[in-house]
């Protein structure tokens, strides 16, 4: 699933991970900088601000950021870490606090007037950050630092700051910088429109009672007919996925999928065109051939040609196998419909379930009763607590933006090391995917990390157990992995290297690796229990693991298609981009399934805003995650020993060194494709399952 979101590529010197929050509201950060322990400011939402209160908080953060910058610029004489890097760090932290909180609140607040103010504040803080990225005087000040005696983390941090300044265009002439600033500002609004159109388009279909044939009993019960005898089904995940997986009638699946893949259509088509055109223009101004070339420059992969080659490599690995799988789907479908000549996209999940039942003796519906929402939530918390040696304390009295939201503190050795919120069920106007939103980037001595998990899981209503699909459980672990990365990595001295500040094409790896824990019987049995309190049988988990192999090539093929779409919208002159046509041309190259007629998937492909050209990052990270997982003891996944070493070498390091170096120190060697290739082939005994990234906007 999607991650956490990142808005607008190098927004600033520091890559801004879409989240943010209000920083130390109690006192100027500088007062704390010398302390060894991080002072604990109230949580960002303390006092439950209304729209005016929220504006005041965000503005106060931006004011504090401006004051820090003024202090930095007033210095005469030699530039030092204390008189230059420290105030720069504070400026960034305060501005990010404003940006992160605004990005979260515009996506989750139940009151649309508060969301609207948050949108304005997102624009304000983005403008501040973009202007900062183009501020030549600040750049010169940081570039003038004498780092000879600085520690390696500080040296790396400054290298990164200066690189990002240059990527922002700080060394261009003034006229160019003005144009860059204007386009960036425009891109923020375009991105907000794009996301808002997706968020606010909630479509439904109406069905007769017998249209729900094949659906689990609890689902049918939770969807009673209205006074007119009709049943309404929406495209939000808890409604959508069971229907697309289990509904017997093909027409019902087709109708719902049709609404799903046309979300935000036609509203987002011109918005997307503008987004692509503006980014292409910006990339050219910054001296790059295309936005894709620009967007890959600071990633592990290095450039857009390498992305194309990586996508091609995956195509070679998956297409033939996906075609074989297609043949299996078709044969199974022909049992029901002897005249069938194609398998449609609305058939894939449905027949996938039937084939897994027939050939692998695994019935996903039999697994659901073991995954009631509350048990799963406890399971995520208890297993990660055991694994990483931390304690979570629920703060029932904490202020939250919706009554369904829960607040927690993370404790270790008598010290609070982070805070988080869980906002896990759908409601109108809320972000409708799954993501970890950062709120405050932790900086040792200044503020502790804070984050929010925003998902759309079943449950949360009285009388509804909220039985989850196993895929939901995977999503939950995945997103929680991002959250833990931000907590464990959030204790650096400098904000630009703190939390999830690693290369973007590595950020999914820790989360993808944590998914493995929900394919392990020993782990699942600690929490996956049915109403009678019986744990999920180990044989069922084993069957589930084996069954998961079927359809794997197809699912990776689709992920690869999304990577190709994302790259190809952004790797050419905007005049040559017809988003419908590129999608239609690419689809048959990557998957054997006929395109969904009359559909415009790209209109709700939210990553085209946040990730732009770099959807490949999910697959790139997956390769590394499989390699890292090879170091763990599968017979005792909750063993804290290796987990501690992983936490220390990879997670806690945040962005203080290149990801490849962190992975090397964990693995004792460079990462490679070996484990990934084995996983894809699925032939090695005990090979781990897994799926594509959580966070795809598509139901495939
Ligand atoms: Zn993710």
XYZ file of C-alpha atoms and ligand atoms in Angstrom:
701
model
C 0.000 0.000 0.000
C 0.948 3.333 -0.264
C 2.895 4.437 2.060
C 3.007 7.277 3.381
C 2.789 9.871 0.817
C 5.281 12.284 -0.352
C 4.054 15.394 -2.048
C 5.985 17.103 -4.786
C 9.422 15.784 -5.256
C 12.193 17.765 -3.825
C 9.919 20.274 -2.319
C 12.777 21.487 -0.391
C 16.246 20.717 0.471
C 15.029 17.871 2.559
C 12.797 15.416 0.811
C 9.486 16.074 2.394
C 7.647 13.017 3.357
C 4.052 13.897 3.299
C 3.250 14.206 6.736
C 4.013 16.822 9.043
C 2.889 18.336 12.168
C 3.380 20.946 14.630
C 6.658 20.913 16.339
C 7.618 21.903 19.774
C 4.897 24.383 20.450
C 5.980 25.077 23.951
C 9.234 26.866 23.431
C 11.716 27.835 20.775
C 13.500 24.740 19.664
C 16.903 26.274 20.223
C 16.405 26.279 23.954
C 16.402 22.527 23.907
C 19.125 21.883 21.453
C 21.793 21.407 24.071
C 19.817 18.956 26.141
C 20.544 15.319 25.859
C 16.951 14.187 26.162
C 14.188 15.255 23.896
C 11.626 17.458 25.602
C 8.143 16.205 25.189
C 5.825 18.765 23.705
C 2.099 18.031 23.683
C 0.845 15.957 20.736
C 0.230 18.043 17.637
C -3.541 17.830 17.969
C -3.670 18.827 21.653
C -6.573 21.156 22.322
C -8.463 19.936 19.242
C -8.027 23.083 17.151
C -10.937 24.288 15.047
C -10.273 25.849 11.667
C -9.045 29.126 13.224
C -6.954 27.301 15.794
C -5.390 25.157 13.141
C -4.492 28.180 11.061
C -2.884 29.804 14.101
C -0.817 26.716 14.844
C 0.430 26.284 11.307
C 1.194 29.995 10.988
C 3.117 29.927 14.271
C 5.304 27.114 12.905
C 6.015 29.072 9.749
C 6.786 32.177 11.792
C 9.251 30.197 13.907
C 10.814 28.874 10.705
C 11.215 32.416 9.345
C 12.791 33.615 12.584
C 15.346 30.812 12.462
C 16.249 31.757 8.906
C 16.582 35.433 9.832
C 18.936 34.458 12.612
C 20.996 32.423 10.193
C 21.223 35.239 7.662
C 22.206 37.868 10.205
C 25.423 36.092 11.140
C 28.581 37.934 10.214
C 31.893 36.157 10.178
C 32.760 32.492 9.800
C 29.961 29.983 9.289
C 29.809 27.287 11.971
C 27.596 24.291 12.694
C 26.068 26.224 15.596
C 25.427 29.540 13.876
C 24.352 28.127 10.503
C 23.404 24.459 10.386
C 21.497 24.581 13.681
C 19.175 27.457 12.667
C 18.774 25.973 9.203
C 17.741 22.707 10.830
C 15.196 24.513 13.003
C 13.768 26.419 10.068
C 13.258 23.232 8.146
C 11.792 21.394 11.083
C 9.220 24.091 11.821
C 8.225 24.452 8.189
C 7.929 20.688 7.843
C 5.827 20.559 10.977
C 3.379 22.955 9.344
C 3.464 21.126 6.025
C 3.034 17.675 7.523
C 0.158 18.590 9.796
C -1.624 20.370 6.969
C -1.193 17.467 4.608
C -2.626 15.077 7.192
C -5.525 17.267 8.272
C -6.589 18.072 4.707
C -6.818 14.316 4.164
C -8.594 13.189 7.316
C -10.529 15.883 9.144
C -14.273 15.143 9.185
C -15.141 18.853 8.900
C -14.686 20.196 5.382
C -14.032 23.741 6.633
C -11.035 22.512 8.620
C -9.879 20.517 5.598
C -10.125 23.670 3.496
C -7.970 25.661 5.922
C -5.474 22.803 5.995
C -5.309 22.929 2.195
C -4.464 26.630 2.381
C -1.805 25.924 4.968
C -0.378 23.186 2.776
C 0.042 25.769 0.052
C 1.596 28.261 2.488
C 4.080 25.791 3.895
C 4.928 24.357 0.476
C 5.581 27.876 -0.748
C 7.846 28.518 2.198
C 9.752 25.300 1.585
C 10.001 25.862 -2.148
C 11.245 29.407 -1.650
C 13.770 28.139 0.853
C 15.027 25.637 -1.703
C 15.719 28.559 -4.045
C 17.232 30.901 -1.472
C 20.730 31.616 -2.703
C 21.846 33.383 0.483
C 20.932 30.396 2.634
C 22.597 28.047 0.177
C 25.795 30.108 0.227
C 25.737 30.131 4.023
C 25.459 26.338 4.246
C 28.008 25.889 1.471
C 30.403 28.073 3.470
C 30.487 25.681 6.428
C 33.828 24.303 7.456
C 33.173 20.596 8.014
C 36.682 19.347 8.568
C 36.080 18.393 12.168
C 32.385 17.517 11.829
C 31.136 13.993 12.511
C 30.244 11.778 9.501
C 26.472 12.202 9.971
C 26.793 15.970 9.907
C 29.029 15.836 6.853
C 26.571 13.579 5.051
C 23.657 15.790 6.064
C 25.305 18.907 4.641
C 26.228 17.091 1.439
C 22.578 16.129 1.088
C 21.298 19.618 1.840
C 23.558 21.148 -0.802
C 22.678 18.519 -3.389
C 18.979 19.098 -2.808
C 19.458 22.850 -3.027
C 21.016 22.373 -6.443
C 18.241 20.023 -7.525
C 15.775 22.704 -6.491
C 17.492 25.134 -8.857
C 19.208 27.417 -6.361
C 22.184 27.943 -8.667
C 20.063 29.167 -11.610
C 19.770 32.848 -12.491
C 17.140 34.914 -10.807
C 14.651 34.908 -13.664
C 14.782 31.108 -13.842
C 14.412 30.774 -10.092
C 11.306 32.935 -10.230
C 9.801 30.724 -12.898
C 10.711 27.606 -10.927
C 9.037 29.007 -7.819
C 5.892 29.888 -9.727
C 5.607 26.435 -11.294
C 6.201 24.702 -7.998
C 3.485 26.750 -6.391
C 1.130 25.894 -9.201
C 2.017 22.212 -8.894
C 0.970 22.168 -5.265
C -2.523 23.351 -6.191
C -2.725 20.944 -9.109
C -1.700 18.059 -6.847
C -4.276 19.066 -4.265
C -6.990 19.157 -6.908
C -5.933 15.752 -8.175
C -6.021 14.190 -4.712
C -9.247 15.918 -3.761
C -11.049 14.680 -6.839
C -10.069 11.143 -5.896
C -10.993 11.575 -2.251
C -14.366 13.101 -2.879
C -15.591 10.814 -5.637
C -17.435 8.097 -3.798
C -19.512 6.078 -6.209
C -22.020 3.352 -5.564
C -24.022 0.772 -7.438
C -27.378 -0.628 -6.386
C -28.022 -4.326 -6.329
C -30.828 -6.776 -5.788
C -30.564 -9.160 -2.881
C -29.528 -12.162 -4.976
C -26.714 -10.140 -6.546
C -24.731 -10.752 -3.358
C -24.622 -14.477 -4.025
C -21.161 -15.817 -3.112
C -20.393 -13.096 -0.562
C -19.626 -14.060 3.038
C -22.547 -14.044 5.434
C -21.183 -11.241 7.608
C -20.824 -9.049 4.546
C -24.393 -9.686 3.447
C -25.611 -8.927 6.954
C -23.684 -5.676 7.049
C -25.321 -4.569 3.771
C -29.073 -4.757 4.322
C -31.498 -3.605 1.647
C -32.937 -0.103 1.944
C -36.634 0.732 2.060
C -36.817 0.272 -1.717
C -35.463 -3.261 -1.424
C -32.168 -2.299 -3.090
C -28.696 -2.803 -1.659
C -26.107 -0.059 -2.066
C -22.443 -1.000 -2.496
C -19.675 1.580 -2.666
C -16.178 1.610 -4.056
C -14.468 2.090 -0.686
C -12.185 -0.839 0.061
C -14.277 -2.675 2.688
C -17.230 -2.715 0.273
C -15.261 -3.226 -2.880
C -12.786 -6.039 -2.299
C -15.215 -8.728 -1.078
C -17.510 -8.138 -4.070
C -14.718 -8.263 -6.618
C -13.343 -11.414 -4.980
C -16.473 -13.437 -4.244
C -19.568 -12.203 -6.112
C -20.795 -14.995 -8.326
C -22.398 -12.790 -10.927
C -19.820 -11.476 -13.381
C -22.013 -8.523 -14.201
C -22.032 -7.365 -10.575
C -18.242 -7.517 -10.427
C -17.988 -5.726 -13.744
C -20.321 -2.917 -12.729
C -18.509 -2.266 -9.461
C -15.047 -2.440 -11.044
C -16.214 -0.057 -13.724
C -17.053 2.525 -11.075
C -13.804 1.807 -9.250
C -11.568 2.379 -12.259
C -13.456 5.489 -13.280
C -13.157 7.198 -9.943
C -12.229 10.865 -10.461
C -13.024 10.588 -14.170
C -13.493 12.855 -16.039
C -12.586 15.505 -13.440
C -8.949 14.492 -13.150
C -8.094 14.102 -16.833
C -7.284 17.782 -17.484
C -5.737 18.064 -14.014
C -3.368 15.211 -14.814
C -2.470 16.713 -18.192
C -1.602 19.974 -16.485
C 0.434 18.200 -13.831
C 2.476 16.361 -16.448
C 2.993 19.487 -18.566
C 4.063 21.642 -15.634
C 6.507 19.047 -14.392
C 8.023 18.656 -17.844
C 8.466 22.423 -18.017
C 10.016 22.528 -14.565
C 12.448 19.734 -15.385
C 13.603 21.579 -18.502
C 14.134 24.783 -16.536
C 16.279 22.830 -14.104
C 18.405 21.484 -16.934
C 16.948 17.997 -17.338
C 15.585 16.359 -20.477
C 12.459 15.133 -18.741
C 10.761 15.023 -15.361
C 11.622 11.322 -15.128
C 15.311 12.125 -15.498
C 15.012 14.773 -12.797
C 12.956 12.641 -10.407
C 15.396 9.719 -10.475
C 18.577 11.739 -9.992
C 18.629 11.445 -6.186
C 17.408 7.829 -6.015
C 19.368 4.612 -5.559
C 18.643 3.701 -9.156
C 20.378 6.840 -10.441
C 18.538 7.694 -13.657
C 15.459 7.037 -15.773
C 17.296 4.760 -18.209
C 18.047 2.408 -15.329
C 14.369 2.500 -14.377
C 13.383 1.496 -17.905
C 15.938 -1.315 -17.816
C 14.685 -2.496 -14.427
C 11.081 -2.545 -15.676
C 12.215 -4.487 -18.737
C 14.036 -7.007 -16.566
C 10.881 -7.590 -14.538
C 8.858 -7.919 -17.724
C 11.201 -10.668 -18.837
C 10.741 -12.438 -15.516
C 6.964 -12.164 -15.315
C 5.217 -12.019 -18.666
C 5.579 -15.642 -19.701
C 4.513 -16.863 -16.277
C 1.610 -14.443 -16.234
C 0.509 -15.883 -19.580
C 0.627 -19.393 -18.147
C -1.436 -18.234 -15.194
C -3.871 -16.654 -17.614
C -4.327 -20.055 -19.245
C -5.205 -21.557 -15.868
C -7.725 -18.796 -15.205
C -9.321 -19.304 -18.583
C -9.673 -23.072 -18.166
C -11.329 -22.581 -14.805
C -13.667 -19.944 -16.180
C -14.653 -22.265 -19.027
C -15.983 -24.738 -16.483
C -18.655 -22.164 -15.650
C -18.926 -20.692 -19.109
C -17.810 -23.156 -21.795
C -17.913 -20.507 -24.509
C -15.545 -18.122 -22.670
C -12.534 -17.006 -24.716
C -11.109 -14.327 -22.417
C -10.566 -13.681 -18.753
C -11.588 -10.147 -17.883
C -10.180 -7.947 -15.197
C -13.317 -8.346 -13.133
C -12.837 -12.134 -13.302
C -9.291 -12.309 -12.060
C -9.740 -12.104 -8.314
C -12.894 -14.190 -8.392
C -11.404 -17.083 -10.346
C -8.128 -16.687 -8.484
C -10.005 -17.526 -5.287
C -11.676 -20.547 -6.907
C -8.406 -21.862 -8.292
C -6.666 -21.459 -4.952
C -9.517 -23.377 -3.380
C -9.385 -26.165 -5.951
C -5.647 -26.540 -6.509
C -4.243 -25.393 -3.205
C -7.043 -26.324 -0.882
C -7.191 -22.778 0.411
C -10.409 -20.830 0.837
C -9.874 -17.180 1.701
C -13.388 -17.026 3.146
C -12.450 -19.632 5.723
C -9.520 -17.489 6.809
C -11.563 -14.305 7.336
C -13.123 -15.331 10.672
C -9.618 -15.434 12.129
C -9.037 -11.797 11.293
C -11.514 -9.651 13.233
C -10.280 -6.078 13.176
C -9.685 -5.720 16.933
C -7.611 -8.902 17.156
C -5.540 -7.898 14.156
C -4.879 -4.452 15.587
C -3.726 -6.013 18.853
C -1.608 -8.443 16.837
C 0.178 -5.701 14.927
C 0.959 -3.954 18.185
C 1.967 -7.010 20.209
C 4.154 -8.628 17.566
C 6.064 -5.462 16.714
C 6.387 -4.690 20.410
C 7.963 -8.088 21.014
C 10.131 -7.906 17.934
C 11.570 -4.463 18.549
C 11.459 -4.336 22.344
C 9.162 -1.343 22.728
C 5.896 -0.776 24.594
C 2.814 0.983 23.239
C 0.581 2.895 25.629
C -2.880 3.807 24.483
C -3.768 7.356 25.601
C -7.533 7.219 25.802
C -7.841 10.853 26.844
C -5.785 12.220 23.947
C -7.378 14.763 21.622
C -8.154 13.320 18.214
C -9.774 14.714 15.049
C -12.451 12.031 14.872
C -13.868 9.925 17.714
C -12.781 6.734 15.936
C -9.098 7.735 16.056
C -6.823 6.256 18.732
C -3.641 7.797 20.121
C -0.595 5.876 21.381
C 2.817 6.528 22.856
C 5.887 4.395 22.178
C 8.072 3.706 25.209
C 11.441 2.118 25.678
C 13.564 1.923 28.842
C 11.367 4.403 30.666
C 11.588 6.944 27.859
C 8.933 8.014 25.378
C 10.449 7.648 21.904
C 7.466 8.374 19.683
C 3.756 8.949 19.306
C 1.214 7.791 16.786
C -2.439 7.904 15.829
C -4.500 5.131 14.259
C -7.266 6.350 11.929
C -8.332 3.078 10.393
C -11.902 3.101 9.075
C -13.512 4.876 6.123
C -15.648 7.979 6.434
C -16.847 10.548 3.918
C -14.190 12.933 2.618
C -11.318 10.935 4.098
C -8.226 9.769 2.186
C -9.403 6.484 0.762
C -6.240 4.494 0.464
C -3.730 3.317 3.085
C -0.778 5.400 4.161
C 1.478 6.448 6.967
C 1.452 10.216 7.325
C 4.390 11.674 9.156
C 3.386 14.420 11.582
C 6.639 15.467 13.211
C 10.056 14.387 12.104
C 11.866 13.417 15.262
C 15.015 15.366 16.034
C 16.998 14.443 19.122
C 16.876 17.189 21.689
C 14.086 19.057 19.901
C 11.025 16.931 19.245
C 9.989 13.303 19.321
C 8.664 11.637 16.156
C 4.927 11.584 15.604
C 2.955 9.876 12.819
C -0.529 8.744 11.839
C -1.659 5.576 10.130
C -4.558 6.365 7.812
C -6.299 3.300 6.405
C -9.731 2.074 5.376
C -10.308 -1.262 7.064
C -13.581 -3.035 7.864
C -15.058 -2.700 11.339
C -15.324 0.255 13.659
C -19.130 0.017 13.725
C -21.145 -1.439 16.572
C -22.143 -5.027 15.923
C -19.626 -5.456 13.101
C -16.622 -7.644 13.898
C -14.855 -6.121 10.931
C -13.600 -9.393 9.488
C -10.551 -8.572 7.422
C -9.199 -10.174 4.300
C -5.703 -11.498 4.807
C -4.637 -8.806 2.342
C -5.889 -6.167 4.788
C -3.739 -7.710 7.487
C -0.756 -7.472 5.167
C -1.572 -3.815 4.510
C -1.799 -3.102 8.224
C 1.644 -4.586 8.898
C 3.047 -2.812 5.875
C 1.865 0.648 6.880
C 2.877 0.064 10.461
C 6.353 -0.702 9.128
C 6.582 2.850 7.759
C 5.413 4.199 11.075
C 8.083 2.280 12.978
C 10.745 3.423 10.537
C 9.799 7.023 11.314
C 9.850 6.361 15.073
C 13.125 4.404 15.194
C 14.824 6.631 12.635
C 13.498 9.777 14.277
C 16.296 10.356 16.745
C 18.961 11.930 14.601
C 20.510 15.269 15.359
C 19.511 16.800 12.011
C 16.080 16.854 10.452
C 17.157 16.299 6.814
C 18.525 12.872 7.738
C 15.931 11.938 10.357
C 13.060 9.444 10.191
C 12.208 8.043 6.758
C 14.723 10.334 5.094
C 16.404 7.588 3.132
C 16.381 7.358 -0.681
C 12.833 7.143 -1.870
C 13.333 3.892 -3.715
C 14.373 2.254 -0.474
C 11.547 3.479 1.762
C 9.179 0.622 0.908
C 11.679 -2.099 1.757
C 11.256 -2.110 5.560
C 7.474 -2.199 5.162
C 7.524 -4.873 2.514
C 9.750 -6.948 4.731
C 7.405 -6.595 7.693
C 4.627 -8.059 5.510
C 6.439 -11.378 5.821
C 5.392 -11.576 9.457
C 1.775 -12.076 8.445
C 2.613 -15.134 6.407
C 4.122 -16.954 9.359
C 2.010 -19.374 11.407
C 3.982 -18.752 14.600
C 3.272 -15.042 14.382
C -0.328 -15.289 13.142
C -1.315 -17.730 15.859
C -0.477 -15.175 18.522
C -3.412 -13.005 17.428
C -5.447 -14.415 14.529
C -8.321 -15.982 16.456
C -11.925 -16.661 15.623
C -14.946 -15.862 17.790
C -14.416 -19.045 19.786
C -10.873 -17.932 20.550
C -9.283 -20.636 18.371
C -6.055 -19.586 16.661
C -5.760 -19.925 12.908
C -4.632 -23.516 12.159
C -1.009 -23.826 11.072
C -2.151 -25.975 8.098
C -4.384 -23.151 6.918
C -1.470 -20.727 7.002
C 0.646 -23.216 5.089
C -2.109 -23.614 2.490
C -2.451 -19.863 2.285
C 1.271 -19.514 1.661
C 1.242 -22.137 -1.055
C -1.893 -20.711 -2.632
C -0.387 -17.254 -2.680
C 2.104 -18.385 -5.238
C -0.663 -18.749 -7.795
C -1.185 -15.386 -9.455
C 2.097 -13.953 -8.216
C 3.537 -13.393 -11.686
C 0.318 -11.677 -12.767
C 0.325 -9.451 -9.770
C 3.965 -8.434 -10.291
C 3.207 -7.951 -13.976
C 0.511 -5.442 -13.033
C 2.817 -3.661 -10.629
C 5.309 -3.466 -13.427
C 2.651 -2.060 -15.744
C 1.934 0.695 -13.215
C 5.669 1.425 -13.038
C 5.756 1.662 -16.816
C 2.735 3.995 -16.900
C 4.256 6.211 -14.262
C 7.593 6.375 -16.114
C 6.143 6.871 -19.576
C 3.842 9.724 -18.601
C 6.903 11.623 -17.434
C 9.823 10.625 -19.657
C 8.917 12.557 -22.802
C 7.801 16.004 -23.901
C 4.370 16.731 -22.474
C 2.976 17.415 -25.960
C 3.521 13.737 -26.739
C 1.574 12.512 -23.729
C -1.935 11.238 -24.327
C -2.563 9.468 -21.038
C -5.307 7.212 -22.397
C -3.242 6.194 -25.393
C -0.042 5.469 -23.447
C -2.002 3.327 -21.027
C -3.688 1.410 -23.823
C -0.376 0.896 -25.642
C 1.447 -0.324 -22.554
C -1.192 -2.632 -21.136
C -0.852 -5.481 -23.662
C 2.928 -5.372 -23.394
C 2.822 -6.211 -19.705
C -0.252 -8.320 -19.045
C -2.290 -10.850 -21.009
C -5.637 -9.448 -19.826
C -7.807 -7.404 -22.175
C -8.117 -3.774 -21.130
C -11.156 -2.815 -19.131
C -13.453 -1.171 -21.658
C -14.421 2.435 -21.195
C -12.146 3.012 -18.211
C -9.597 5.626 -17.161
C -7.568 4.106 -14.395
C -5.059 6.958 -14.434
C -7.644 9.473 -13.199
C -7.488 7.907 -9.727
C -3.903 6.649 -9.843
C -3.000 8.825 -6.849
C 0.693 8.002 -7.116
C 0.937 10.053 -10.299
C 0.882 13.071 -8.026
C 2.957 11.971 -5.038
C 5.293 9.553 -6.810
C 5.084 10.962 -10.331
C 7.560 8.983 -12.463
C 8.825 6.668 -9.763
C 6.218 4.029 -9.048
C 9.023 1.540 -9.831
C 10.256 2.233 -6.308
C 7.861 -0.409 -4.944
C 9.398 -3.156 -7.024
C 12.944 -1.918 -6.474
C 12.377 -1.910 -2.722
C 10.768 -5.346 -2.941
C 13.974 -6.785 -4.359
C 15.924 -5.414 -1.398
C 13.275 -6.438 1.136
C 13.456 -10.073 -0.014
C 17.212 -9.986 0.385
C 17.060 -8.461 3.880
C 14.445 -10.994 4.952
C 16.779 -13.824 4.018
C 18.755 -12.978 7.187
C 15.863 -13.700 9.558
C 15.181 -17.021 11.257
C 11.884 -18.230 9.762
C 11.367 -20.697 12.582
C 11.263 -17.896 15.135
C 10.310 -14.647 13.521
C 9.590 -12.935 16.822
C 13.172 -13.432 17.977
C 14.365 -9.983 19.028
C 18.050 -10.713 18.368
C 18.339 -10.214 14.630
C 15.503 -7.686 14.737
C 17.566 -5.524 17.072
C 20.515 -5.564 14.718
C 18.220 -4.697 11.817
C 16.640 -1.881 13.786
C 20.050 -0.465 14.721
C 21.753 -0.760 11.338
C 18.883 0.038 8.971
C 15.927 1.725 10.681
C 17.592 3.823 13.367
C 20.088 5.175 10.866
C 17.247 7.017 9.113
C 18.792 8.931 6.222
C 22.216 9.369 7.792
C 23.965 7.295 5.107
C 23.130 5.979 1.623
C 20.616 3.126 1.845
C 22.925 0.759 -0.013
C 25.491 1.253 2.723
C 22.983 0.583 5.512
C 21.781 -2.560 3.774
C 25.378 -3.644 3.287
C 26.126 -3.321 6.959
C 23.057 -5.400 7.802
C 23.659 -8.099 5.183
C 27.436 -8.109 5.422
C 27.505 -7.760 1.614
C 25.835 -5.796 -1.189
C 22.192 -6.561 -1.896
C 21.329 -8.608 -4.962
C 18.375 -10.098 -6.883
C 18.912 -13.644 -5.716
C 16.186 -13.875 -3.052
C 13.727 -11.951 -5.196
C 14.197 -14.248 -8.178
C 13.674 -17.271 -5.947
C 10.576 -15.741 -4.439
C 9.128 -14.996 -7.844
C 9.837 -18.512 -9.041
C 8.237 -19.765 -5.843
C 9.859 -23.122 -6.184
C 12.185 -23.059 -3.271
C 10.761 -24.830 -0.250
C 9.493 -22.339 2.255
C 9.811 -19.446 -0.129
C 8.030 -16.515 1.298
C 4.914 -15.163 -0.187
C 4.034 -11.549 -0.339
C 2.292 -9.325 -2.737
C 2.728 -6.212 -4.627
C 2.969 -3.024 -2.815
C 0.156 -2.052 -0.774
C -0.845 1.189 -2.082
C -1.695 0.413 -5.604
C -4.740 2.309 -6.572
C -5.942 -0.597 -8.568
C -7.856 -3.688 -7.672
C -5.768 -6.104 -9.569
Zn 4.385 1.495 1.669
